[in-house]
Short mmCIF file of C-alpha atoms in Angstrom, two decimals:
data_model
loop_
_atom_site.label_atom_id
_atom_site.label_comp_id
_atom_site.label_asym_id
_atom_site.label_seq_id
_atom_site.Cartn_x
_atom_site.Cartn_y
_atom_site.Cartn_z
CA MET A 89 126.88 150.58 99.43
CA LYS A 90 126.80 146.80 99.31
CA ASN A 91 130.54 146.50 99.86
CA LYS A 92 130.48 149.01 102.73
CA THR A 93 127.70 146.96 104.48
CA ILE A 94 129.74 143.74 104.09
CA LEU A 95 132.84 145.42 105.48
CA VAL A 96 131.02 146.78 108.49
CA ALA A 97 129.39 143.41 109.19
CA CYS A 98 132.79 141.72 108.81
CA LEU A 99 134.56 144.10 111.20
CA LEU A 100 131.86 143.58 113.76
CA ALA A 101 131.96 139.84 113.43
CA VAL A 102 135.74 139.61 114.07
CA SER A 103 135.66 142.24 116.87
CA GLY A 104 137.77 144.65 115.07
CA SER A 105 140.34 142.22 113.57
CA ALA A 106 141.34 142.62 109.99
CA CYS A 107 138.71 141.32 107.57
CA ALA A 108 139.76 138.03 105.94
CA ASP A 109 138.10 135.67 103.47
CA VAL A 110 135.93 132.60 104.09
CA ASP A 111 137.14 129.73 101.89
CA VAL A 112 134.55 127.13 101.00
CA ASN A 113 135.90 123.84 99.40
CA ILE A 114 133.74 121.09 98.04
CA LYS A 115 135.73 117.84 97.64
CA TYR A 116 134.83 114.54 96.04
CA LEU A 117 135.53 111.71 98.47
CA HIS A 118 133.89 108.79 96.67
CA SER A 119 130.64 108.10 94.78
CA GLN A 120 128.52 108.29 97.94
CA ALA A 121 129.92 111.48 99.65
CA LEU A 122 131.56 114.89 99.52
CA GLU A 123 133.79 116.59 102.09
CA LEU A 124 132.67 120.18 102.62
CA SER A 125 134.97 122.60 104.44
CA TYR A 126 134.80 126.17 105.53
CA GLN A 127 138.08 127.94 106.39
CA LEU A 128 137.22 130.64 108.95
CA PRO A 129 138.85 134.05 109.37
CA PRO A 130 140.25 134.96 112.88
CA ALA A 131 137.60 135.25 115.54
CA CYS A 132 134.79 134.17 113.29
CA THR A 133 132.89 131.27 114.95
CA GLN A 134 129.57 131.22 113.00
CA LEU A 135 128.63 131.43 109.30
CA VAL A 136 125.07 132.25 108.10
CA PHE A 137 123.61 130.07 105.38
CA LYS A 138 121.90 131.84 102.53
CA LYS A 139 119.51 128.96 102.07
CA HIS A 140 117.70 128.48 105.42
CA GLY A 141 114.51 127.18 107.04
CA SER A 142 113.09 123.78 107.46
CA ASP A 143 113.92 122.38 104.07
CA ALA A 144 117.46 123.51 104.47
CA ALA A 145 117.63 121.98 107.97
CA LYS A 146 116.40 118.65 106.43
CA ILE A 147 119.23 118.74 103.90
CA ARG A 148 121.85 119.52 106.50
CA SER A 149 120.54 116.90 109.07
CA THR A 150 122.43 114.25 107.21
CA TRP A 151 125.80 116.06 107.27
CA GLN A 152 128.41 114.46 109.59
CA SER A 153 130.97 116.57 111.35
CA LEU A 154 134.43 115.23 110.54
CA ASP A 155 135.94 116.49 113.79
CA ALA A 156 134.75 118.09 117.13
CA CYS A 157 134.58 121.57 115.59
CA ALA A 158 131.59 121.70 113.24
CA LYS A 159 127.85 121.89 113.58
CA ALA A 160 125.24 122.80 110.90
CA ASP A 161 121.50 123.41 111.04
CA GLY A 162 118.88 125.23 108.95
CA GLU A 163 120.42 128.61 109.66
CA HIS A 164 124.13 128.45 110.58
CA ALA A 165 127.43 126.55 110.31
CA SER A 166 129.20 127.11 113.62
CA SER A 167 132.37 126.27 115.44
CA GLN A 168 132.04 124.23 118.63
CA GLN A 169 135.48 125.27 119.98
CA ALA A 170 137.27 128.52 120.03
CA VAL A 171 140.54 127.03 118.57
CA CYS A 172 138.71 125.70 115.50
CA THR A 173 139.58 127.52 112.24
CA GLN A 174 138.01 125.09 109.91
CA LEU A 175 134.53 123.43 109.74
CA ARG A 176 134.52 120.08 107.93
CA PHE A 177 131.47 117.96 107.09
CA GLN A 178 130.89 114.78 105.21
CA VAL A 179 127.79 115.23 102.93
CA PRO A 180 126.19 112.03 101.63
CA VAL A 181 124.55 111.82 98.28
CA SER A 182 120.77 111.75 98.36
CA VAL A 183 117.85 111.38 95.99
CA ASN A 184 115.29 112.64 98.60
CA LYS A 185 113.32 115.49 97.01
CA VAL A 186 113.72 118.91 98.73
CA ARG A 187 112.84 122.37 97.57
CA GLY A 188 115.25 123.72 95.09
CA TYR A 189 118.41 122.19 93.72
CA PRO A 190 119.84 119.12 95.53
CA ALA A 191 123.00 119.44 97.53
CA ALA A 192 124.68 116.19 96.30
CA PHE A 193 122.86 113.99 93.79
CA PRO A 194 124.43 110.70 92.55
CA VAL A 195 125.22 110.47 88.87
CA GLY A 196 126.75 106.99 88.50
CA ASP A 197 130.18 107.23 90.10
CA ALA A 198 130.08 111.08 89.87
CA ILE A 199 128.29 113.64 91.99
CA TYR A 200 126.21 116.58 90.98
CA VAL A 201 126.66 119.47 93.45
CA HIS A 202 124.71 122.72 93.69
CA THR A 203 126.41 125.29 95.85
CA SER A 204 123.22 127.12 96.94
CA ASN A 205 122.96 124.47 99.69
CA PHE A 206 126.45 125.29 101.02
CA ALA A 207 126.51 129.07 100.35
CA VAL A 208 127.07 131.46 103.25
CA ASP A 209 126.75 135.24 103.49
CA ALA A 210 129.57 137.75 103.85
CA THR A 211 129.18 138.35 107.60
CA CYS A 212 132.67 137.11 108.29
CA GLY A 213 134.19 138.24 105.02
CA LYS A 214 134.34 137.70 101.33
CA VAL A 215 133.38 134.10 100.45
CA ASN A 216 135.42 132.11 97.86
CA TYR A 217 134.32 128.74 96.47
CA SER A 218 136.50 125.95 95.12
CA PHE A 219 136.17 122.32 94.09
CA SER A 220 138.50 119.40 94.42
CA ALA A 221 138.06 116.16 92.45
CA PRO A 222 140.12 114.12 89.90
CA GLY A 223 137.60 115.43 87.34
CA ILE A 224 135.48 118.55 87.43
CA ALA A 225 133.02 119.91 84.96
CA MET A 226 131.45 123.34 85.40
CA ASN A 227 130.88 126.62 83.47
CA ALA A 228 131.11 124.71 80.12
CA GLN A 229 134.60 123.56 80.84
CA VAL A 230 136.44 120.63 82.24
CA TYR A 231 139.21 120.65 84.91
CA ALA A 232 141.47 118.21 86.75
CA ASP A 233 142.09 118.12 90.50
CA ASN A 234 141.02 121.75 91.45
CA ALA A 235 138.86 124.50 90.14
CA LYS A 236 137.80 127.88 91.52
CA ALA A 237 134.44 129.56 91.03
CA ALA A 238 134.40 133.04 89.57
CA ASP A 239 134.07 135.91 92.07
CA GLY A 240 130.40 136.45 92.92
CA LYS A 241 129.23 133.32 91.18
CA GLY A 242 130.28 130.50 93.49
CA GLY A 243 127.26 130.64 95.84
CA ASP A 244 124.71 129.66 93.18
CA MET A 245 126.16 127.28 90.68
CA ALA A 246 126.21 123.69 89.70
CA ALA A 247 129.26 121.53 89.16
CA LEU A 248 129.84 117.78 88.37
CA LEU A 249 132.60 116.15 90.43
CA LEU A 250 134.05 112.92 88.95
CA PRO A 251 136.36 110.10 90.02
CA LYS A 252 138.57 110.67 86.94
CA PRO A 253 139.14 113.45 84.38
CA LEU A 254 136.27 113.81 81.91
CA LYS A 255 137.04 113.25 78.22
CA LEU A 256 135.50 115.64 75.76
CA GLU A 257 133.36 114.58 72.93
CA GLY A 258 133.95 117.42 70.48
CA ASN A 259 132.36 120.43 72.02
CA PHE A 260 129.88 118.36 74.01
CA ILE A 261 130.48 117.94 77.75
CA GLY A 262 128.39 115.09 79.38
CA TYR A 263 128.49 112.23 81.74
CA PHE A 264 126.13 109.30 81.43
CA ASP A 265 125.50 106.85 84.10
CA THR A 266 125.95 103.38 82.43
CA ALA A 267 123.10 102.15 84.65
CA MET A 268 120.66 104.01 82.36
CA GLY A 269 121.37 101.57 79.50
CA GLU A 270 122.37 102.36 76.01
CA THR A 271 118.81 102.61 74.58
CA ASN A 272 117.68 105.26 77.13
CA ILE A 273 120.95 107.27 76.72
CA ARG A 274 120.62 107.24 72.93
CA ASN A 275 117.00 108.32 73.14
CA ILE A 276 117.72 111.11 75.57
CA ARG A 277 120.58 112.49 73.42
CA LYS A 278 118.50 112.34 70.29
CA THR A 279 115.59 114.10 71.95
CA GLY A 280 117.85 116.83 73.36
CA ASP A 281 119.51 117.43 69.94
CA GLU A 282 116.11 117.66 68.15
CA SER A 283 114.74 119.94 70.83
CA ILE A 284 117.64 122.32 70.53
CA ALA A 285 117.37 122.44 66.76
CA PHE A 286 113.56 123.02 66.84
CA LEU A 287 113.72 125.82 69.53
CA ARG A 288 116.62 127.57 67.85
CA GLU A 289 114.37 127.80 64.72
CA VAL A 290 111.20 129.04 66.46
CA LEU A 291 112.93 131.22 68.95
CA PRO A 292 115.62 132.99 66.92
CA LYS A 293 116.17 135.81 69.39
CA ALA A 294 116.95 133.43 72.31
CA LYS A 295 120.44 133.14 73.63
CA PHE A 296 121.07 129.53 74.01
CA GLU A 297 124.09 128.18 75.87
CA MET A 298 124.74 124.39 75.82
CA PRO A 299 124.83 122.91 79.30
CA ILE A 300 127.01 120.22 80.63
CA VAL A 301 124.60 117.18 80.72
CA ALA A 302 124.57 114.64 83.58
CA ILE A 303 122.22 111.67 83.15
CA SER A 304 121.67 109.23 85.97
CA ARG A 305 119.50 106.29 86.95
CA VAL A 306 118.88 106.02 90.74
CA SER A 307 116.66 104.24 93.25
CA GLY A 308 114.36 106.15 95.51
CA PRO A 309 110.97 106.22 97.18
CA GLY A 310 107.81 106.29 95.06
CA ARG A 311 107.09 105.40 91.52
CA ALA A 312 109.31 105.62 88.51
CA ARG A 313 109.73 109.30 87.66
CA PRO A 314 112.11 111.86 86.25
CA ASP A 315 113.85 114.42 88.55
CA GLY A 316 116.06 117.09 87.16
CA ASP A 317 116.81 120.77 86.56
CA ALA A 318 118.47 122.91 83.96
CA ALA A 319 121.33 124.80 85.53
CA ASP A 320 124.64 125.06 83.62
CA VAL A 321 125.07 121.43 84.60
CA MET A 322 121.72 119.96 83.40
CA ARG A 323 120.72 117.16 85.77
CA LEU A 324 118.61 114.48 84.16
CA GLY A 325 117.76 112.13 86.90
CA PHE A 326 115.57 109.04 86.39
CA VAL A 327 114.26 107.48 89.67
CA ASN A 328 113.36 103.76 89.57
CA TRP A 329 113.60 103.95 85.73
CA PRO A 330 112.94 100.77 83.66
CA LEU A 331 115.87 99.72 81.50
CA GLN A 332 113.37 98.75 78.77
CA PRO A 333 110.73 101.59 78.99
CA ASP A 334 107.36 101.01 77.54
CA ALA A 335 105.71 103.65 75.29
CA GLU A 336 104.31 105.65 78.21
CA ALA A 337 107.68 105.73 79.91
CA GLU A 338 109.37 106.76 76.69
CA ARG A 339 106.85 109.61 76.24
CA THR A 340 107.39 110.76 79.86
CA MET A 341 111.13 110.72 79.18
CA THR A 342 110.82 112.79 76.03
CA LEU A 343 108.59 115.42 77.62
CA PHE A 344 110.88 115.63 80.66
CA VAL A 345 114.00 116.08 78.43
CA THR A 346 112.28 118.73 76.21
CA HIS A 347 111.10 120.66 79.35
CA GLU A 348 114.61 120.83 80.73
CA PHE A 349 116.18 121.91 77.40
CA SER A 350 113.33 124.46 76.97
CA HIS A 351 114.64 126.18 80.14
CA ARG A 352 117.87 126.87 78.35
CA PHE A 353 116.02 129.18 75.99
CA GLN A 354 114.61 131.26 78.89
CA MET A 355 116.17 133.63 81.32
CA ARG A 356 115.65 132.39 84.90
CA ASP A 357 117.31 135.09 86.82
CA ALA A 358 115.72 137.90 84.75
CA THR A 359 112.22 136.96 85.79
CA ASP A 360 112.89 136.80 89.55
CA ALA A 361 111.47 140.20 90.07
CA TYR A 362 108.04 139.08 88.87
CA ALA A 363 105.45 138.02 91.44
CA ASP A 364 104.67 135.05 89.12
CA ALA A 365 108.40 134.32 88.41
CA ARG A 366 107.96 130.49 88.85
CA LEU A 367 104.81 130.35 86.72
CA ILE A 368 106.56 132.35 84.03
CA HIS A 369 109.64 130.08 84.10
CA GLU A 370 108.09 126.58 84.72
CA GLY A 371 104.91 127.24 82.90
CA GLY A 372 106.96 128.59 80.00
CA ALA A 373 109.07 125.38 79.72
CA GLU A 374 105.81 123.35 79.93
CA PHE A 375 104.38 125.41 77.09
CA LEU A 376 107.46 124.94 74.94
CA ARG A 377 107.62 121.14 75.50
CA TRP A 378 103.86 120.74 74.88
CA LEU A 379 103.58 122.74 71.58
CA MET A 380 106.91 121.38 70.50
CA GLY A 381 105.72 117.88 71.21
CA VAL A 382 102.58 118.49 69.06
CA ARG A 383 104.61 120.02 66.18
CA LYS A 384 107.24 117.26 66.28
CA GLY A 385 104.70 114.45 66.64
CA TRP A 386 106.01 113.37 70.04
CA LEU A 387 102.46 113.94 71.33
CA THR A 388 99.39 112.89 69.38
CA ASN A 389 96.40 115.30 69.49
CA ALA A 390 94.65 112.87 71.96
CA GLN A 391 97.74 112.76 74.21
CA ALA A 392 98.23 116.54 74.08
CA ALA A 393 94.57 116.94 75.01
CA GLU A 394 94.83 114.58 77.94
CA ASP A 395 97.94 116.36 79.19
CA LEU A 396 96.32 119.74 79.00
CA ASN A 397 93.02 118.55 80.55
CA MET A 398 94.93 116.99 83.49
CA ALA A 399 97.09 120.10 83.98
CA LEU A 400 94.07 122.39 84.21
CA GLY A 401 92.25 119.83 86.31
CA GLU A 402 95.03 119.68 88.86
CA CYS A 403 95.19 123.40 88.83
CA LEU A 404 91.55 123.73 89.60
CA LEU A 405 91.74 121.01 92.32
CA HIS A 406 94.23 123.05 94.21
CA VAL A 407 93.21 126.72 93.45
CA ARG A 408 89.40 126.20 93.37
CA HIS A 409 87.66 129.53 94.15
CA ALA A 410 90.76 131.32 95.33
CA SER A 411 92.50 133.94 93.21
CA TRP A 412 95.89 133.06 91.90
CA GLY A 413 97.43 136.29 93.14
CA ASN A 414 96.43 135.56 96.71
CA LEU A 415 97.91 132.08 96.95
CA THR A 416 101.15 131.74 98.91
CA ALA A 417 104.35 130.40 97.40
CA ASP A 418 103.97 127.24 99.51
CA GLN A 419 100.47 126.64 98.25
CA LYS A 420 101.65 127.01 94.63
CA ARG A 421 104.68 124.70 95.17
CA GLY A 422 102.70 122.09 97.07
CA GLY A 423 100.64 121.24 94.12
CA LEU A 424 103.16 121.99 91.38
CA LEU A 425 100.83 124.70 90.38
CA ASP A 426 103.41 126.80 88.61
CA TYR A 427 103.76 123.89 86.18
CA ARG A 428 100.14 122.81 85.89
CA CYS A 429 98.40 126.23 86.06
CA GLY A 430 101.35 127.49 84.08
CA LEU A 431 100.83 125.21 81.16
CA ALA A 432 97.09 125.92 80.93
CA THR A 433 97.69 129.65 81.26
CA TYR A 434 100.34 129.78 78.49
CA ILE A 435 98.47 127.53 76.09
CA TYR A 436 95.03 129.01 76.43
CA GLY A 437 96.34 132.52 76.79
CA LEU A 438 98.38 132.32 73.59
CA ALA A 439 95.48 130.75 71.79
CA ALA A 440 93.42 133.83 72.70
CA ARG A 441 96.20 136.30 71.76
CA GLN A 442 95.37 139.35 69.76
CA GLY A 443 97.11 140.35 66.55
CA LYS A 444 99.13 138.49 63.99
CA ALA A 445 102.24 137.24 65.74
CA GLY A 446 102.42 133.49 66.47
CA PRO A 447 102.72 131.94 69.83
CA PHE A 448 106.43 131.22 69.68
CA GLU A 449 107.01 134.80 68.39
CA ARG A 450 105.19 136.14 71.40
CA PHE A 451 107.16 134.05 73.79
CA ASP A 452 110.42 135.08 72.03
CA GLY A 453 109.41 138.68 72.13
CA PHE A 454 108.75 138.71 75.87
CA TYR A 455 112.28 137.53 76.57
CA GLU A 456 113.75 139.95 74.01
CA LYS A 457 112.06 142.78 75.95
CA LEU A 458 113.58 141.33 79.18
CA ARG A 459 117.07 141.43 77.70
CA LEU A 460 116.62 145.18 77.01
CA VAL A 461 115.44 146.04 80.48
CA ARG A 462 117.55 148.36 82.49
CA THR A 463 115.50 148.82 85.65
CA GLN A 464 112.99 146.78 87.58
CA GLU A 465 110.40 149.51 87.02
CA SER A 466 110.64 148.95 83.22
CA LEU A 467 109.92 145.21 83.31
CA PRO A 468 107.65 144.20 80.44
CA ASP A 469 104.05 143.27 81.55
CA PHE A 470 103.94 139.47 81.19
CA ALA A 471 100.20 139.23 80.43
CA HIS A 472 100.40 142.11 77.86
CA ALA A 473 103.45 140.60 76.20
CA LEU A 474 101.78 137.26 75.60
CA GLU A 475 98.39 138.47 74.64
CA CYS A 476 99.19 141.69 72.79
CA GLY A 477 102.87 141.73 71.89
CA ASP A 478 103.59 144.97 70.04
CA GLU A 479 99.93 145.48 68.88
CA VAL A 480 98.95 149.15 69.23
CA GLY A 481 95.98 149.84 71.50
CA CYS A 482 95.75 146.16 72.69
CA LYS A 483 94.88 145.38 76.28
CA SER A 484 95.20 142.00 78.05
CA GLN A 485 91.73 140.49 78.41
CA TRP A 486 92.47 137.13 80.06
CA LEU A 487 95.90 136.61 81.60
CA SER A 488 95.73 139.66 83.76
CA ARG A 489 92.46 138.34 85.20
CA LEU A 490 93.67 134.74 85.59
CA LEU A 491 96.76 135.79 87.43
CA GLY A 492 95.32 138.69 89.36
CA LYS A 493 94.02 139.06 92.97
CA GLU A 494 90.53 140.38 92.31
CA GLU A 495 88.73 137.30 90.87
CA GLY A 496 88.68 133.66 91.68
CA MET A 497 90.56 131.59 89.14
CA LEU A 498 87.77 129.09 88.61
CA ALA A 499 85.31 131.85 87.80
CA VAL A 500 87.71 133.39 85.29
CA TRP A 501 88.26 130.02 83.59
CA GLU A 502 84.51 129.52 83.38
CA ASP A 503 84.05 132.89 81.68
CA PHE A 504 87.04 132.28 79.38
CA PHE A 505 85.74 129.02 78.07
CA ARG A 506 82.21 130.40 77.73
CA GLN A 507 83.49 133.14 75.52
CA THR A 508 86.22 131.25 73.57
CA GLY A 509 84.71 127.74 73.25
CA PHE A 510 88.26 126.21 73.63
CA ALA A 511 86.93 123.71 76.17
CA HIS A 512 83.70 122.52 77.65
CA PRO A 513 82.71 121.38 81.11
CA VAL A 514 82.74 117.65 81.92
CA VAL A 515 82.48 115.50 85.04
CA ALA A 516 85.63 114.07 86.57
CA ASN A 517 87.27 111.21 84.72
CA GLN A 518 89.12 108.43 86.58
CA GLN A 519 92.43 110.18 86.49
CA GLN A 520 90.87 113.20 88.20
CA LYS A 521 89.12 110.96 90.72
CA ASN A 522 92.45 109.48 91.57
CA ALA A 523 93.91 112.94 92.01
CA MET A 524 91.11 113.84 94.38
CA LEU A 525 91.64 110.65 96.31
CA ASN A 526 95.24 111.48 96.81
CA GLN A 527 94.15 114.82 98.25
CA ALA A 528 91.52 113.08 100.50
CA ILE A 529 94.19 110.66 101.93
CA GLN A 530 96.58 113.51 102.51
CA ALA A 531 93.79 115.33 104.45
CA LEU A 532 93.35 112.24 106.68
CA MET A 533 97.13 112.20 107.21
CA ILE A 534 97.04 115.83 108.27
CA GLU A 535 94.41 115.01 110.83
CA ASP A 536 96.47 112.13 112.14
CA CYS A 537 99.99 113.65 111.95
CA GLY A 538 99.58 117.40 111.65
CA SER A 539 101.24 117.33 108.22
CA SER A 540 101.40 115.08 105.19
CA SER A 541 104.14 113.53 103.12
CA VAL A 542 103.27 110.78 100.73
CA PHE A 543 104.52 108.90 97.67
CA PRO A 544 101.55 108.12 95.29
CA GLN A 545 102.17 105.12 93.03
CA ALA A 546 100.12 103.37 90.38
CA ASP A 547 98.03 101.35 92.78
CA LYS A 548 98.90 102.68 96.29
CA ILE A 549 100.00 105.61 98.37
CA SER A 550 103.14 105.08 100.50
CA ILE A 551 103.49 107.00 103.71
CA ASP A 552 106.59 108.93 104.45
CA ASP A 553 108.16 109.01 107.98
CA VAL A 554 106.46 112.01 109.64
CA LYS A 555 106.73 112.75 113.35
CA GLY A 556 103.68 113.11 115.57
CA CYS A 557 101.37 110.56 113.80
CA LYS A 558 98.94 108.71 116.04
CA MET A 559 98.05 105.85 113.67
CA LEU A 560 99.97 106.11 110.43
CA ARG A 561 103.65 105.15 110.24
CA GLY A 562 106.44 105.62 107.69
CA GLY A 563 106.66 102.79 105.28
CA MET A 564 103.01 101.92 105.30
CA SER A 565 101.35 101.69 101.90
CA ILE A 566 97.57 102.27 101.53
CA THR A 567 96.03 100.00 98.92
CA LYS A 568 92.27 100.26 99.71
CA ALA A 569 89.81 102.81 101.04
CA GLU A 570 86.43 101.57 102.28
CA HIS A 571 87.45 98.04 101.15
CA LEU A 572 87.68 99.21 97.54
CA PRO A 573 90.89 99.59 95.38
CA LEU A 574 92.35 102.91 96.29
CA PHE A 575 92.87 104.01 92.69
CA ASN A 576 91.10 103.32 89.36
CA HIS A 577 87.80 102.27 90.85
CA PRO A 578 84.80 104.50 90.03
CA ASP A 579 83.22 104.37 93.52
CA THR A 580 86.21 104.75 95.90
CA LEU A 581 86.08 108.49 96.11
CA SER A 582 82.33 108.64 96.82
CA ALA A 583 82.50 105.83 99.32
CA THR A 584 85.34 107.60 101.13
CA ILE A 585 83.46 110.87 101.31
CA ALA A 586 80.23 109.15 102.46
CA ALA A 587 82.10 107.17 105.25
CA CYS A 588 83.48 110.44 106.62
CA LYS A 589 80.09 112.02 106.64
CA GLN A 590 78.30 109.03 108.14
CA ARG A 591 80.79 107.58 110.52
CA SER A 592 83.38 110.28 110.97
CA GLN A 593 85.98 107.71 110.00
CA VAL A 594 87.46 106.12 106.87
CA SER A 595 88.62 102.57 106.66
CA LEU A 596 92.13 102.22 105.04
CA THR A 597 93.70 98.93 104.23
CA MET A 598 97.51 98.65 104.06
CA GLU A 599 99.53 96.49 101.69
CA SER A 600 100.39 94.34 104.72
CA GLY A 601 96.67 93.58 105.27
CA LEU A 602 96.42 95.91 108.33
CA GLN A 603 93.17 97.88 108.51
CA LEU A 604 92.99 101.23 110.21
CA ASP A 605 89.79 103.21 110.84
CA MET A 606 91.06 106.75 110.52
CA PRO A 607 89.22 109.62 112.21
CA CYS A 608 87.72 112.06 109.83
CA LYS A 609 86.30 115.32 111.07
CA THR A 610 85.83 117.06 107.71
CA ALA A 611 84.64 115.35 104.58
CA TYR A 612 86.64 115.94 101.43
CA GLN A 613 84.99 118.40 99.08
CA PRO A 614 85.36 117.15 95.44
CA VAL A 615 85.42 119.38 92.39
CA GLU A 616 82.21 118.69 90.46
CA LEU A 617 83.18 119.98 87.04
CA PHE A 618 86.39 119.89 84.95
CA TYR A 619 87.13 120.96 81.36
CA SER A 620 87.83 119.01 78.19
CA VAL A 621 89.71 120.85 75.43
CA ASP A 622 88.44 121.14 71.86
CA MET A 623 91.76 120.43 70.25
CA GLU A 624 90.72 121.22 66.70
CA LYS A 625 89.62 124.71 67.65
CA LEU A 626 92.52 125.20 70.05
CA LEU A 627 95.15 124.25 67.52
CA ALA A 628 93.55 126.32 64.81
CA HIS A 629 93.99 129.43 66.97
CA LEU A 630 97.56 128.42 68.10
CA ASN A 631 98.56 127.87 64.44
CA ARG A 632 97.01 131.01 62.99
#
């Protein structure tokens, strides 16, 4: 049926002409740009992108037409002249964060490419994908000069394009940006190797495939941070990363690397049919890196407790009294809730599991059931798989409620901790106050601009370039609110809320010294109570 649909669409698109293929080629130009070309069949003047919308339009806004033929937007790649049979674009590398995989991410002199940003549907015919570069790494293999994607796979895959052929190191395929420094590269490789060994032992049923590893150090807006993904080319990007990281940066690096390698023990595509697919996937990798970190000593109990408390705190800050099941995908992505709520859901849910099987065994068992699934109707119930496993007569008590639509998430967490004693209520600590200040500043920006885009840093919030702002401007950095340091001061949050209530405005001071009195119609509503984990009790239940 699918092939017939494509054939009909193709015939309509070319006005009765014979159906031909669309050939997509992604070519390495130099370390800062690709050449993207679409060879069109006869009479085809427009291609429909599979990835569309505002985020896709933002990605393609930087593409430069290499002749008078091509134009691209959030929806289409189109020919501007009837005689054009090829659309050609120059695509610059970028570290700007957009939803999903990046189109072209710099990795030293190489470029990480993900074809989902270039993929088009079959309206004009079957689509073929190929790559051109002196060196190419993809699908666990290396190539020189040219490589073709397998049929049906080319529209959703990663590849690494290099200025020279890549030399193999045994069975390992990797490319390391020398700007990362030898110490960082050595630590990343050691962490990756130890993570793989650990997860192979505790998840014996998992089907692990070693990815091609691409490590890069890049400059970008905002604070030092990791940015990566775990496709068949694993992208481990480090933005503004120090060459000599302190203990906190090393811990962040370790947890990031373990998160990405944990994904290789999951089945991303197999969970797509679940309403909570991203929570299952991202929360699952967070769970693995957290408990692995505790077991391996990469996290002390105090650090693990702080991590879990902050994750649940950020989850509650965004979800509040809403039910998880009624949140939109945008609401969940905006606060990284699939990660933060996901970590708390996995950790506490598995601590409250029924029966004898351990937490890793329950995790492994869920994916083993997925591997055996034949139809969408027979998908294993996620909440039941983690809480009950194969226990006869067992019913999910908590995860089905936490992830459902009937009850507010905050109320379920209150009930959960009241009954289990795994955590107790506390007032906000300074980190949580900082997180609420970030939300309060973004609310002021929405009033001023209609939307918000910011880069929080250790002592300031930098404003992105957003159209429609009345007072704020891209490049401004807020360092004070109500004449108090923006972050890490105990009174800044309460002073900001009071100013909005009393004066209907909040005074913000920029790094330049400029002071703005920002209109404030609605005062920020802080979360009054958070939770602090009882690590001794939690670990006793996780380790039983």
